[in-house]
Structure formats: C-alpha cells, structure tokens
C-alpha cells in the first residue's frame, strides 16, 4: 500500500539534507561533519541537536544519496523508519491521519518515499558529474538536469561550447 503523507516542506527538508555534501571550489565538503558543526543546521531545520539525532541524520543522508544515485536499493533505509507511526483520529467528516516520527532521519526517508509515489523520477542527482548536489524537478516536461541553471547548467553549456569550438 502506498501511503503518502508528506508535504512540500518535507521535500525541501530532504533536498536540503541531500545537498549538505556540496563540492566547493573543487573540494568535496560536508556541512554536517560533526555534531557541533551540524547543530546550527539541525536547529534551523527543527531538529534536536543530540548526538543520536546527528548520527542517524548523516547515516540516513548517505543511504538516501546512494539510493537516489541508484547505487543501493531502498532496503538500506529500513533502520531509519523504526518507530514511525500513522495514527487515525476521527473528525466530524471522516478520518484524519497523523504521522508520528521521532527523527530527522525518518522525516527524510518519508519525504523520499512521498516523492517516489507522487513525483516518480523527479528527485535525481545533478547531471554535472563534478557536482554532488541533487534536484527535485518540478517542471512540467520533467527535463531539468541541473541543480541550478545559473551554476551547473551554464558551466556545462560553456564547456560544451568550448569543446565544440576546439574540435
Ligand atoms: Zn549541479
């Protein structure tokens, strides 16, 4: 059964998390390298800043990055959804469902699955192989290839033009 209970805020949270390992000036960088450094990012995203939360978050990030890149199957995400509960409550009109999760890791995995269900194929790595970022393609034709047109898109265009003009 496909259950999709996440929101665009959850999508944004997932994308922000996936994009915490950018290449800056050619150097692969981790924006969440240890709990102390990650604390600001975690607070800004509504998470507690415990060591447990941080370690689950970076493990989930690695697992999700591998899944989105097609290097792993989704089964590697299993540990992060332990304890997730969907609870119904009856309203005057019907049922209302509340999703309970206890970690940012779980939130990210749930957002990934929500995208898999309602926007299949739209979460993907940037087509620039030197870029480690990801994108969610919201365009109608689903043809976006770059994390950012102004960064990778133009860079790749310039490179192609340069190759053509030399070759
Ligand atoms: Zn990129």
CSV table of C-alpha atoms and ligand atoms in Angstrom, one decimal:
chain,number,residue,atom,x,y,z
A,1,UNK,CA,0.0,0.0,0.0
A,2,UNK,CA,1.4,3.4,-0.9
A,3,UNK,CA,0.8,6.0,1.8
A,4,UNK,CA,1.9,9.5,1.0
A,5,UNK,CA,1.6,11.9,4.0
A,6,UNK,CA,4.5,14.2,3.4
A,7,UNK,CA,4.4,17.9,2.4
A,8,UNK,CA,6.5,20.2,0.2
A,9,UNK,CA,8.2,21.3,3.4
A,10,UNK,CA,9.3,17.7,3.9
A,11,UNK,CA,10.5,17.6,0.3
A,12,UNK,CA,12.5,20.7,1.0
A,13,UNK,CA,14.0,19.3,4.1
A,14,UNK,CA,15.0,16.1,2.3
A,15,UNK,CA,16.6,18.1,-0.5
A,16,UNK,CA,18.5,20.4,2.0
A,17,UNK,CA,19.8,17.3,3.7
A,18,UNK,CA,20.9,15.6,0.5
A,19,UNK,CA,22.7,18.8,-0.5
A,20,UNK,CA,24.8,19.1,2.6
A,21,UNK,CA,27.8,17.4,0.8
A,22,UNK,CA,28.5,20.0,-1.9
A,23,UNK,CA,31.7,20.4,-3.9
A,24,UNK,CA,33.0,23.8,-3.1
A,25,UNK,CA,35.9,25.1,-5.3
A,26,UNK,CA,36.5,21.6,-6.4
A,27,UNK,CA,36.7,20.2,-2.8
A,28,UNK,CA,34.0,17.7,-1.6
A,29,UNK,CA,32.7,19.3,1.6
A,30,UNK,CA,30.5,18.0,4.4
A,31,UNK,CA,28.3,20.7,6.0
A,32,UNK,CA,27.4,18.3,8.9
A,33,UNK,CA,30.9,16.8,9.7
A,34,UNK,CA,30.3,16.6,13.5
A,35,UNK,CA,27.5,17.3,15.9
A,36,UNK,CA,28.9,20.7,17.0
A,37,UNK,CA,29.2,22.0,13.4
A,38,UNK,CA,25.8,20.4,12.4
A,39,UNK,CA,23.9,21.9,15.4
A,40,UNK,CA,23.1,25.1,13.6
A,41,UNK,CA,21.7,23.3,10.5
A,42,UNK,CA,19.8,20.9,12.7
A,43,UNK,CA,18.2,23.7,14.8
A,44,UNK,CA,17.3,25.6,11.7
A,45,UNK,CA,15.5,22.5,10.5
A,46,UNK,CA,13.6,22.0,13.7
A,47,UNK,CA,15.6,19.0,15.0
A,48,UNK,CA,17.1,18.4,18.4
A,49,UNK,CA,20.9,18.5,18.3
A,50,UNK,CA,21.7,15.3,20.2
A,51,UNK,CA,24.5,13.1,19.1
A,52,UNK,CA,21.9,10.3,18.4
A,53,UNK,CA,19.9,12.6,16.1
A,54,UNK,CA,23.0,13.8,14.3
A,55,UNK,CA,24.5,10.3,13.7
A,56,UNK,CA,21.1,8.9,12.4
A,57,UNK,CA,20.8,12.0,10.2
A,58,UNK,CA,24.2,11.6,8.5
A,59,UNK,CA,23.7,7.9,8.1
A,60,UNK,CA,20.3,8.4,6.5
A,61,UNK,CA,21.8,11.1,4.3
A,62,UNK,CA,24.5,8.6,3.0
A,63,UNK,CA,21.9,5.9,2.5
A,64,UNK,CA,19.5,8.2,0.7
A,65,UNK,CA,22.2,9.7,-1.6
A,66,UNK,CA,23.2,6.1,-2.6
A,67,UNK,CA,19.5,5.2,-3.3
A,68,UNK,CA,18.9,8.3,-5.3
A,69,UNK,CA,22.1,7.7,-7.3
A,70,UNK,CA,20.9,4.1,-7.9
A,71,UNK,CA,23.8,2.6,-6.1
A,72,UNK,CA,21.7,0.9,-3.4
A,73,UNK,CA,18.1,-0.4,-3.1
A,74,UNK,CA,15.7,1.2,-0.8
A,75,UNK,CA,16.1,-1.6,1.7
A,76,UNK,CA,19.1,0.3,3.2
A,77,UNK,CA,16.6,2.8,4.5
A,78,UNK,CA,14.9,0.3,6.8
A,79,UNK,CA,16.7,1.3,10.1
A,80,UNK,CA,15.6,4.9,9.8
A,81,UNK,CA,11.9,4.3,9.8
A,82,UNK,CA,11.7,2.2,13.0
A,83,UNK,CA,9.1,3.8,15.3
A,84,UNK,CA,7.3,5.7,12.6
A,85,UNK,CA,3.5,5.6,13.2
A,86,UNK,CA,0.5,6.7,11.3
A,87,UNK,CA,-2.4,7.3,13.7
A,88,UNK,CA,-6.0,7.9,12.6
A,89,UNK,CA,-8.3,10.2,14.5
A,90,UNK,CA,-12.0,10.6,13.7
A,91,UNK,CA,-13.2,14.1,12.7
A,92,UNK,CA,-16.8,15.1,12.1
A,93,UNK,CA,-16.2,14.4,8.4
A,94,UNK,CA,-14.0,11.3,8.4
A,95,UNK,CA,-10.6,10.2,9.3
A,96,UNK,CA,-7.6,12.4,9.8
A,97,UNK,CA,-4.1,10.8,9.8
A,98,UNK,CA,-1.2,12.0,11.9
A,99,UNK,CA,2.2,10.9,11.1
A,100,UNK,CA,4.5,10.5,14.1
A,101,UNK,CA,8.2,10.2,13.6
A,102,UNK,CA,10.9,10.9,16.1
A,103,UNK,CA,13.9,11.9,14.0
A,104,UNK,CA,15.1,14.0,11.1
A,105,UNK,CA,16.4,10.7,9.5
A,106,UNK,CA,12.8,9.3,9.5
A,107,UNK,CA,11.4,12.5,8.1
A,108,UNK,CA,13.9,12.5,5.2
A,109,UNK,CA,13.1,8.9,4.4
A,110,UNK,CA,9.4,9.5,4.5
A,111,UNK,CA,9.9,12.5,2.2
A,112,UNK,CA,11.9,10.4,-0.2
A,113,UNK,CA,9.1,7.9,-0.3
A,114,UNK,CA,6.5,10.5,-0.8
A,115,UNK,CA,8.4,11.8,-3.9
A,116,UNK,CA,8.7,8.2,-5.1
A,117,UNK,CA,4.9,7.9,-5.0
A,118,UNK,CA,3.7,11.3,-6.2
A,119,UNK,CA,6.6,12.5,-8.3
A,120,UNK,CA,8.5,9.4,-9.5
A,121,UNK,CA,11.9,10.1,-11.1
A,122,UNK,CA,11.9,13.7,-10.2
A,123,UNK,CA,14.4,13.6,-7.4
A,124,UNK,CA,17.8,13.0,-9.0
A,125,UNK,CA,21.5,13.9,-9.0
A,126,UNK,CA,22.7,16.9,-10.9
A,127,UNK,CA,23.8,15.9,-14.4
A,128,UNK,CA,27.1,17.7,-13.8
A,129,UNK,CA,29.3,14.7,-12.7
A,130,UNK,CA,31.6,17.1,-10.8
A,131,UNK,CA,28.6,18.3,-8.8
A,132,UNK,CA,27.4,16.4,-5.8
A,133,UNK,CA,24.0,18.1,-5.5
A,134,UNK,CA,20.5,16.8,-6.1
A,135,UNK,CA,17.4,18.4,-7.5
A,136,UNK,CA,13.7,17.9,-7.5
A,137,UNK,CA,12.4,18.6,-10.9
A,138,UNK,CA,9.1,20.5,-10.7
A,139,UNK,CA,9.0,21.4,-14.4
A,140,UNK,CA,6.1,20.1,-16.5
A,141,UNK,CA,8.2,18.3,-19.1
A,142,UNK,CA,10.5,16.8,-16.4
A,143,UNK,CA,13.6,17.7,-18.3
A,144,UNK,CA,15.6,19.6,-15.7
A,145,UNK,CA,19.1,18.3,-15.4
A,146,UNK,CA,21.0,20.7,-13.2
A,147,UNK,CA,20.9,21.5,-9.5
A,148,UNK,CA,20.9,25.1,-10.7
A,149,UNK,CA,20.8,26.5,-14.2
A,150,UNK,CA,22.9,29.5,-13.2
A,151,UNK,CA,25.6,27.3,-11.7
A,152,UNK,CA,25.9,23.8,-13.3
A,153,UNK,CA,23.7,24.5,-16.3
A,154,UNK,CA,25.7,27.4,-17.6
A,155,UNK,CA,29.0,25.8,-16.7
A,156,UNK,CA,28.2,22.7,-18.7
A,157,UNK,CA,27.0,24.8,-21.6
A,158,UNK,CA,30.2,26.7,-21.7
A,159,UNK,CA,32.2,23.5,-21.6
A,160,UNK,CA,30.3,22.0,-24.5
A,161,UNK,CA,30.7,25.2,-26.5
A,162,UNK,CA,34.4,25.2,-25.7
A,163,UNK,CA,34.8,21.6,-26.8
A,164,UNK,CA,32.9,22.2,-30.0
A,165,UNK,CA,34.9,25.3,-30.9
A,166,UNK,CA,38.1,23.4,-30.4
A,167,UNK,CA,37.1,20.2,-32.1
B,1,LIG,ZN1,24.9,20.8,-10.0
